[in-house]
PDB file of C-alpha atoms in Angstrom:
ATOM      1  CA  SER A   1      12.553  25.815  11.564  1.00  0.00           C
ATOM      2  CA  ALA A   2      15.671  23.283  11.475  1.00  0.00           C
ATOM      3  CA  MET A   3      13.981  21.417   8.761  1.00  0.00           C
ATOM      4  CA  ALA A   4      13.685  25.015   6.940  1.00  0.00           C
ATOM      5  CA  CYS A   5      17.440  25.495   7.679  1.00  0.00           C
ATOM      6  CA  VAL A   6      18.209  21.619   6.144  1.00  0.00           C
ATOM      7  CA  MET A   7      16.492  23.589   3.242  1.00  0.00           C
ATOM      8  CA  ILE A   8      18.340  26.521   2.700  1.00  0.00           C
ATOM      9  CA  VAL A   9      21.692  25.654   3.576  1.00  0.00           C
ATOM     10  CA  PRO A  10      22.039  23.340   0.193  1.00  0.00           C
ATOM     11  CA  ILE A  11      20.296  26.218  -1.615  1.00  0.00           C
ATOM     12  CA  ALA A  12      22.792  29.097  -0.292  1.00  0.00           C
ATOM     13  CA  VAL A  13      26.056  27.249  -0.340  1.00  0.00           C
ATOM     14  CA  ALA A  14      26.062  23.681  -2.370  1.00  0.00           C
ATOM     15  CA  LEU A  15      24.267  25.004  -5.025  1.00  0.00           C
ATOM     16  CA  PRO A  16      26.769  28.413  -5.941  1.00  0.00           C
ATOM     17  CA  PHE A  17      29.477  26.307  -5.334  1.00  0.00           C
ATOM     18  CA  TYR A  18      28.585  22.902  -7.611  1.00  0.00           C
ATOM     19  CA  ALA A  19      27.536  26.041 -10.074  1.00  0.00           C
ATOM     20  CA  SER A  20      30.876  27.660  -9.902  1.00  0.00           C
ATOM     21  CA  MET A  21      32.427  24.310 -10.729  1.00  0.00           C
ATOM     22  CA  GLY A  22      31.619  24.491 -14.424  1.00  0.00           C
ATOM     23  CA  GLY A  23      31.396  21.882 -16.634  1.00  0.00           C
ATOM     24  CA  ILE A  24      29.211  18.785 -17.013  1.00  0.00           C
ATOM     25  CA  LEU A  25      30.032  17.590 -13.435  1.00  0.00           C
ATOM     26  CA  GLY A  26      29.048  20.971 -11.885  1.00  0.00           C
ATOM     27  CA  ALA A  27      25.701  21.077 -13.987  1.00  0.00           C
ATOM     28  CA  PHE A  28      24.923  17.724 -12.833  1.00  0.00           C
ATOM     29  CA  LEU A  29      25.603  18.003  -9.134  1.00  0.00           C
ATOM     30  CA  ALA A  30      24.077  21.961  -8.976  1.00  0.00           C
ATOM     31  CA  GLY A  31      21.116  20.255 -10.961  1.00  0.00           C
ATOM     32  CA  LEU A  32      20.766  17.408  -8.429  1.00  0.00           C
ATOM     33  CA  VAL A  33      20.900  19.542  -5.020  1.00  0.00           C
ATOM     34  CA  LEU A  34      18.079  22.038  -6.857  1.00  0.00           C
ATOM     35  CA  TRP A  35      16.008  18.881  -7.534  1.00  0.00           C
ATOM     36  CA  LEU A  36      16.448  17.105  -3.986  1.00  0.00           C
ATOM     37  CA  THR A  37      15.617  20.243  -2.021  1.00  0.00           C
ATOM     38  CA  ALA A  38      12.551  20.687  -4.438  1.00  0.00           C
ATOM     39  CA  ALA A  39      11.676  16.811  -3.698  1.00  0.00           C
ATOM     40  CA  PHE A  40      12.344  17.347   0.035  1.00  0.00           C
ATOM     41  CA  ALA A  41      10.009  20.455   0.298  1.00  0.00           C
ATOM     42  CA  LEU A  42       7.115  18.392  -0.997  1.00  0.00           C
ATOM     43  CA  VAL A  43       7.591  15.813   1.624  1.00  0.00           C
ATOM     44  CA  LEU A  44       7.793  18.380   4.170  1.00  0.00           C
ATOM     45  CA  GLN A  45       4.453  19.588   3.158  1.00  0.00           C
ATOM     46  CA  TYR A  46       3.244  16.960   4.945  1.00  0.00           C
ATOM     47  CA  PHE A  47       5.548  16.434   7.785  1.00  0.00           C
ATOM     48  CA  LEU A  48       3.114  18.739  10.090  1.00  0.00           C
ATOM     49  CA  PRO A  49      -0.429  17.190   9.163  1.00  0.00           C
ATOM     50  CA  ALA A  50       1.355  13.792   9.389  1.00  0.00           C
ATOM     51  CA  ARG A  51       3.078  14.538  13.272  1.00  0.00           C
ATOM     52  CA  THR A  52      -0.426  16.038  14.132  1.00  0.00           C
ATOM     53  CA  ARG A  53      -2.690  13.219  12.891  1.00  0.00           C
ATOM     54  CA  ALA A  54      -0.570  10.143  13.576  1.00  0.00           C
ATOM     55  CA  GLY A  55       0.889  11.286  16.830  1.00  0.00           C
ATOM     56  CA  ALA A  56       4.278   9.494  16.257  1.00  0.00           C
ATOM     57  CA  GLY A  57       7.678  10.777  16.921  1.00  0.00           C
ATOM     58  CA  TYR A  58       9.758  13.048  14.449  1.00  0.00           C
ATOM     59  CA  LEU A  59      11.073  10.045  12.072  1.00  0.00           C
ATOM     60  CA  SER A  60       7.574   8.337  12.115  1.00  0.00           C
ATOM     61  CA  ALA A  61       6.527  11.754  10.366  1.00  0.00           C
ATOM     62  CA  MET A  62       9.321  12.083   8.270  1.00  0.00           C
ATOM     63  CA  ARG A  63       8.642   8.340   7.186  1.00  0.00           C
ATOM     64  CA  LEU A  64       4.921   9.138   6.756  1.00  0.00           C
ATOM     65  CA  SER A  65       5.498  12.310   4.607  1.00  0.00           C
ATOM     66  CA  LEU A  66       8.001  10.306   2.605  1.00  0.00           C
ATOM     67  CA  THR A  67       5.988   7.524   1.857  1.00  0.00           C
ATOM     68  CA  VAL A  68       2.456   9.808   1.091  1.00  0.00           C
ATOM     69  CA  PHE A  69       4.751  11.599  -1.374  1.00  0.00           C
ATOM     70  CA  LEU A  70       6.569   8.650  -3.067  1.00  0.00           C
ATOM     71  CA  ASP A  71       2.815   7.061  -3.534  1.00  0.00           C
ATOM     72  CA  ALA A  72       2.048  10.123  -5.618  1.00  0.00           C
ATOM     73  CA  PRO A  73       4.315  12.910  -6.481  1.00  0.00           C
ATOM     74  CA  LEU A  74       2.272  14.505  -9.041  1.00  0.00           C
ATOM     75  CA  PHE A  75      -0.718  14.755  -6.525  1.00  0.00           C
ATOM     76  CA  SER A  76       1.929  16.424  -3.840  1.00  0.00           C
ATOM     77  CA  VAL A  77       3.466  18.628  -6.666  1.00  0.00           C
ATOM     78  CA  TRP A  78      -0.610  19.572  -7.220  1.00  0.00           C
ATOM     79  CA  LEU A  79      -0.915  20.323  -3.926  1.00  0.00           C
ATOM     80  CA  ALA A  80       1.870  22.427  -3.448  1.00  0.00           C
ATOM     81  CA  VAL A  81       0.456  24.391  -6.577  1.00  0.00           C
ATOM     82  CA  ASN A  82      -2.481  25.192  -4.625  1.00  0.00           C
ATOM     83  CA  SER A  83      -1.170  26.020  -1.444  1.00  0.00           C
ATOM     84  CA  LEU A  84       0.669  28.388  -3.086  1.00  0.00           C
ATOM     85  CA  PHE A  85      -2.560  29.762  -5.366  1.00  0.00           C
ATOM     86  CA  CYS A  86      -4.572  29.778  -2.132  1.00  0.00           C
ATOM     87  CA  ILE A  87      -1.494  31.746  -0.162  1.00  0.00           C
ATOM     88  CA  ALA A  88      -1.131  34.539  -2.998  1.00  0.00           C
ATOM     89  CA  LEU A  89      -4.679  34.876  -3.965  1.00  0.00           C
ATOM     90  CA  SER A  90      -5.626  35.807  -0.210  1.00  0.00           C
ATOM     91  CA  PRO A  91      -4.147  39.170  -0.470  1.00  0.00           C
ATOM     92  CA  LEU A  92      -6.184  39.776  -3.470  1.00  0.00           C
ATOM     93  CA  VAL A  93      -9.188  39.566  -1.810  1.00  0.00           C
ATOM     94  CA  ALA A  94      -8.118  41.165   1.432  1.00  0.00           C
ATOM     95  CA  PHE A  95      -8.177  38.013   3.804  1.00  0.00           C
ATOM     96  CA  LEU A  96     -11.753  36.966   3.010  1.00  0.00           C
ATOM     97  CA  LEU A  97     -10.959  33.749   0.845  1.00  0.00           C
ATOM     98  CA  PRO A  98      -8.968  30.617   0.763  1.00  0.00           C
ATOM     99  CA  GLY A  99      -5.384  31.925   2.832  1.00  0.00           C
ATOM    100  CA  PRO A 100      -2.798  29.640   4.656  1.00  0.00           C
ATOM    101  CA  ALA A 101      -5.920  28.065   6.768  1.00  0.00           C
ATOM    102  CA  ALA A 102      -7.316  26.784   3.560  1.00  0.00           C
ATOM    103  CA  ALA A 103      -3.796  25.428   2.263  1.00  0.00           C
ATOM    104  CA  THR A 104      -3.618  23.882   5.675  1.00  0.00           C
ATOM    105  CA  LEU A 105      -6.990  22.382   5.420  1.00  0.00           C
ATOM    106  CA  ALA A 106      -6.076  20.819   1.775  1.00  0.00           C
ATOM    107  CA  THR A 107      -2.919  19.393   2.892  1.00  0.00           C
ATOM    108  CA  CYS A 108      -4.326  17.829   6.345  1.00  0.00           C
ATOM    109  CA  GLU A 109      -7.474  16.570   4.306  1.00  0.00           C
ATOM    110  CA  ALA A 110      -4.810  15.082   1.497  1.00  0.00           C
ATOM    111  CA  LEU A 111      -3.116  13.160   4.218  1.00  0.00           C
ATOM    112  CA  ARG A 112      -5.792  11.698   5.685  1.00  0.00           C
ATOM    113  CA  LEU A 113      -7.107  10.348   2.436  1.00  0.00           C
ATOM    114  CA  ARG A 114      -3.778   9.193   1.445  1.00  0.00           C
ATOM    115  CA  ARG A 115      -3.665   7.645   4.949  1.00  0.00           C
ATOM    116  CA  TYR A 116      -6.840   5.158   4.148  1.00  0.00           C
ATOM    117  CA  LYS A 117      -5.499   4.236   0.727  1.00  0.00           C
ATOM    118  CA  LEU A 118      -1.829   3.649   2.121  1.00  0.00           C
ATOM    119  CA  GLU A 119      -3.496   1.398   4.877  1.00  0.00           C
ATOM    120  CA  TRP A 120      -5.608  -0.601   2.528  1.00  0.00           C
ATOM    121  CA  LEU A 121      -2.507  -1.016   0.598  1.00  0.00           C
ATOM    122  CA  GLY A 122      -1.194  -2.169   3.714  1.00  0.00           C
ATOM    123  CA  ARG A 123      -3.797  -4.292   4.704  1.00  0.00           C
ATOM    124  CA  SER A 124      -3.799  -6.081   0.743  1.00  0.00           C
ATOM    125  CA  PRO A 125      -0.457  -5.843  -0.560  1.00  0.00           C
ATOM    126  CA  ASP A 126      -1.131  -7.942  -3.789  1.00  0.00           C
ATOM    127  CA  ASN A 127      -4.159  -5.641  -5.047  1.00  0.00           C
ATOM    128  CA  ALA A 128      -3.525  -3.207  -7.879  1.00  0.00           C
ATOM    129  CA  ARG A 129      -2.951   0.177  -6.863  1.00  0.00           C
ATOM    130  CA  SER A 130      -5.345   1.744  -9.584  1.00  0.00           C
ATOM    131  CA  ARG A 131      -8.324   0.084  -7.995  1.00  0.00           C
ATOM    132  CA  THR A 132      -8.558   1.354  -4.745  1.00  0.00           C
ATOM    133  CA  PRO A 133     -11.882   0.963  -3.354  1.00  0.00           C
ATOM    134  CA  TRP A 134     -12.817   4.685  -2.428  1.00  0.00           C
ATOM    135  CA  LYS A 135     -16.331   4.022  -1.814  1.00  0.00           C
ATOM    136  CA  GLU A 136     -15.238   1.296   0.844  1.00  0.00           C
ATOM    137  CA  LEU A 137     -12.899   3.415   2.445  1.00  0.00           C
ATOM    138  CA  LEU A 138     -14.666   6.449   2.410  1.00  0.00           C
ATOM    139  CA  ALA A 139     -17.989   4.593   3.747  1.00  0.00           C
ATOM    140  CA  GLN A 140     -17.281   5.603   7.469  1.00  0.00           C
ATOM    141  CA  ASP A 141     -17.090   9.037   6.545  1.00  0.00           C
ATOM    142  CA  ILE A 142     -20.081   9.384   4.760  1.00  0.00           C
ATOM    143  CA  GLU A 143     -21.767   7.528   7.626  1.00  0.00           C
ATOM    144  CA  ASN A 144     -21.057  10.144  10.138  1.00  0.00           C
ATOM    145  CA  LEU A 145     -21.253  13.367   8.034  1.00  0.00           C
ATOM    146  CA  GLY A 146     -24.121  12.025   5.656  1.00  0.00           C
ATOM    147  CA  THR A 147     -24.011  13.225   2.064  1.00  0.00           C
ATOM    148  CA  ARG A 148     -24.546  17.421   1.203  1.00  0.00           C
ATOM    149  CA  SER A 149     -25.591  18.552  -2.068  1.00  0.00           C
ATOM    150  CA  LEU A 150     -24.470  21.771  -3.610  1.00  0.00           C
ATOM    151  CA  SER A 151     -27.538  23.498  -2.358  1.00  0.00           C
ATOM    152  CA  GLN A 152     -26.841  22.910   1.199  1.00  0.00           C
ATOM    153  CA  LEU A 153     -23.471  23.990   1.162  1.00  0.00           C
ATOM    154  CA  VAL A 154     -24.584  27.247  -0.586  1.00  0.00           C
ATOM    155  CA  PHE A 155     -27.776  27.843   1.670  1.00  0.00           C
ATOM    156  CA  PRO A 156     -27.835  25.424   5.021  1.00  0.00           C
ATOM    157  CA  TRP A 157     -30.655  27.192   6.184  1.00  0.00           C
ATOM    158  CA  LYS A 158     -33.267  25.618   3.379  1.00  0.00           C
ATOM    159  CA  HIS A 159     -32.726  22.001   4.414  1.00  0.00           C
TER     160      HIS A 159
END
């Protein structure tokens, strides 16, 4: 709730103040507050999963959240849109499909996979960022879980 207040106060106080200033400076400062608040909201979507997964303190979780956001900002935007879509779709299907649980699960899994990539980059910083060896990084997960096909997902009793 404290982080929500940190987001709401700039929108409720600073944005109208700077917008009322008028001129280019007021528009620039109002836009800056708006974009910084939007970026902070995108960073915060990773905070609770980071705090839970890393088992670290507040600052470590914020640092991890910011690092994940800066690693892939467009992915963070897509994840936020996906979460909003899941939550908005839920009442339309009588809360039987996605819902908030699916949005939370997607964020947790996104953070887990991004941490694999960040840990790999930390071990070998000279590698190109676009050539992440996902097969190697996910080998342990595939070994633990095995492979599943779509038919096994839909009809688990047949296999």
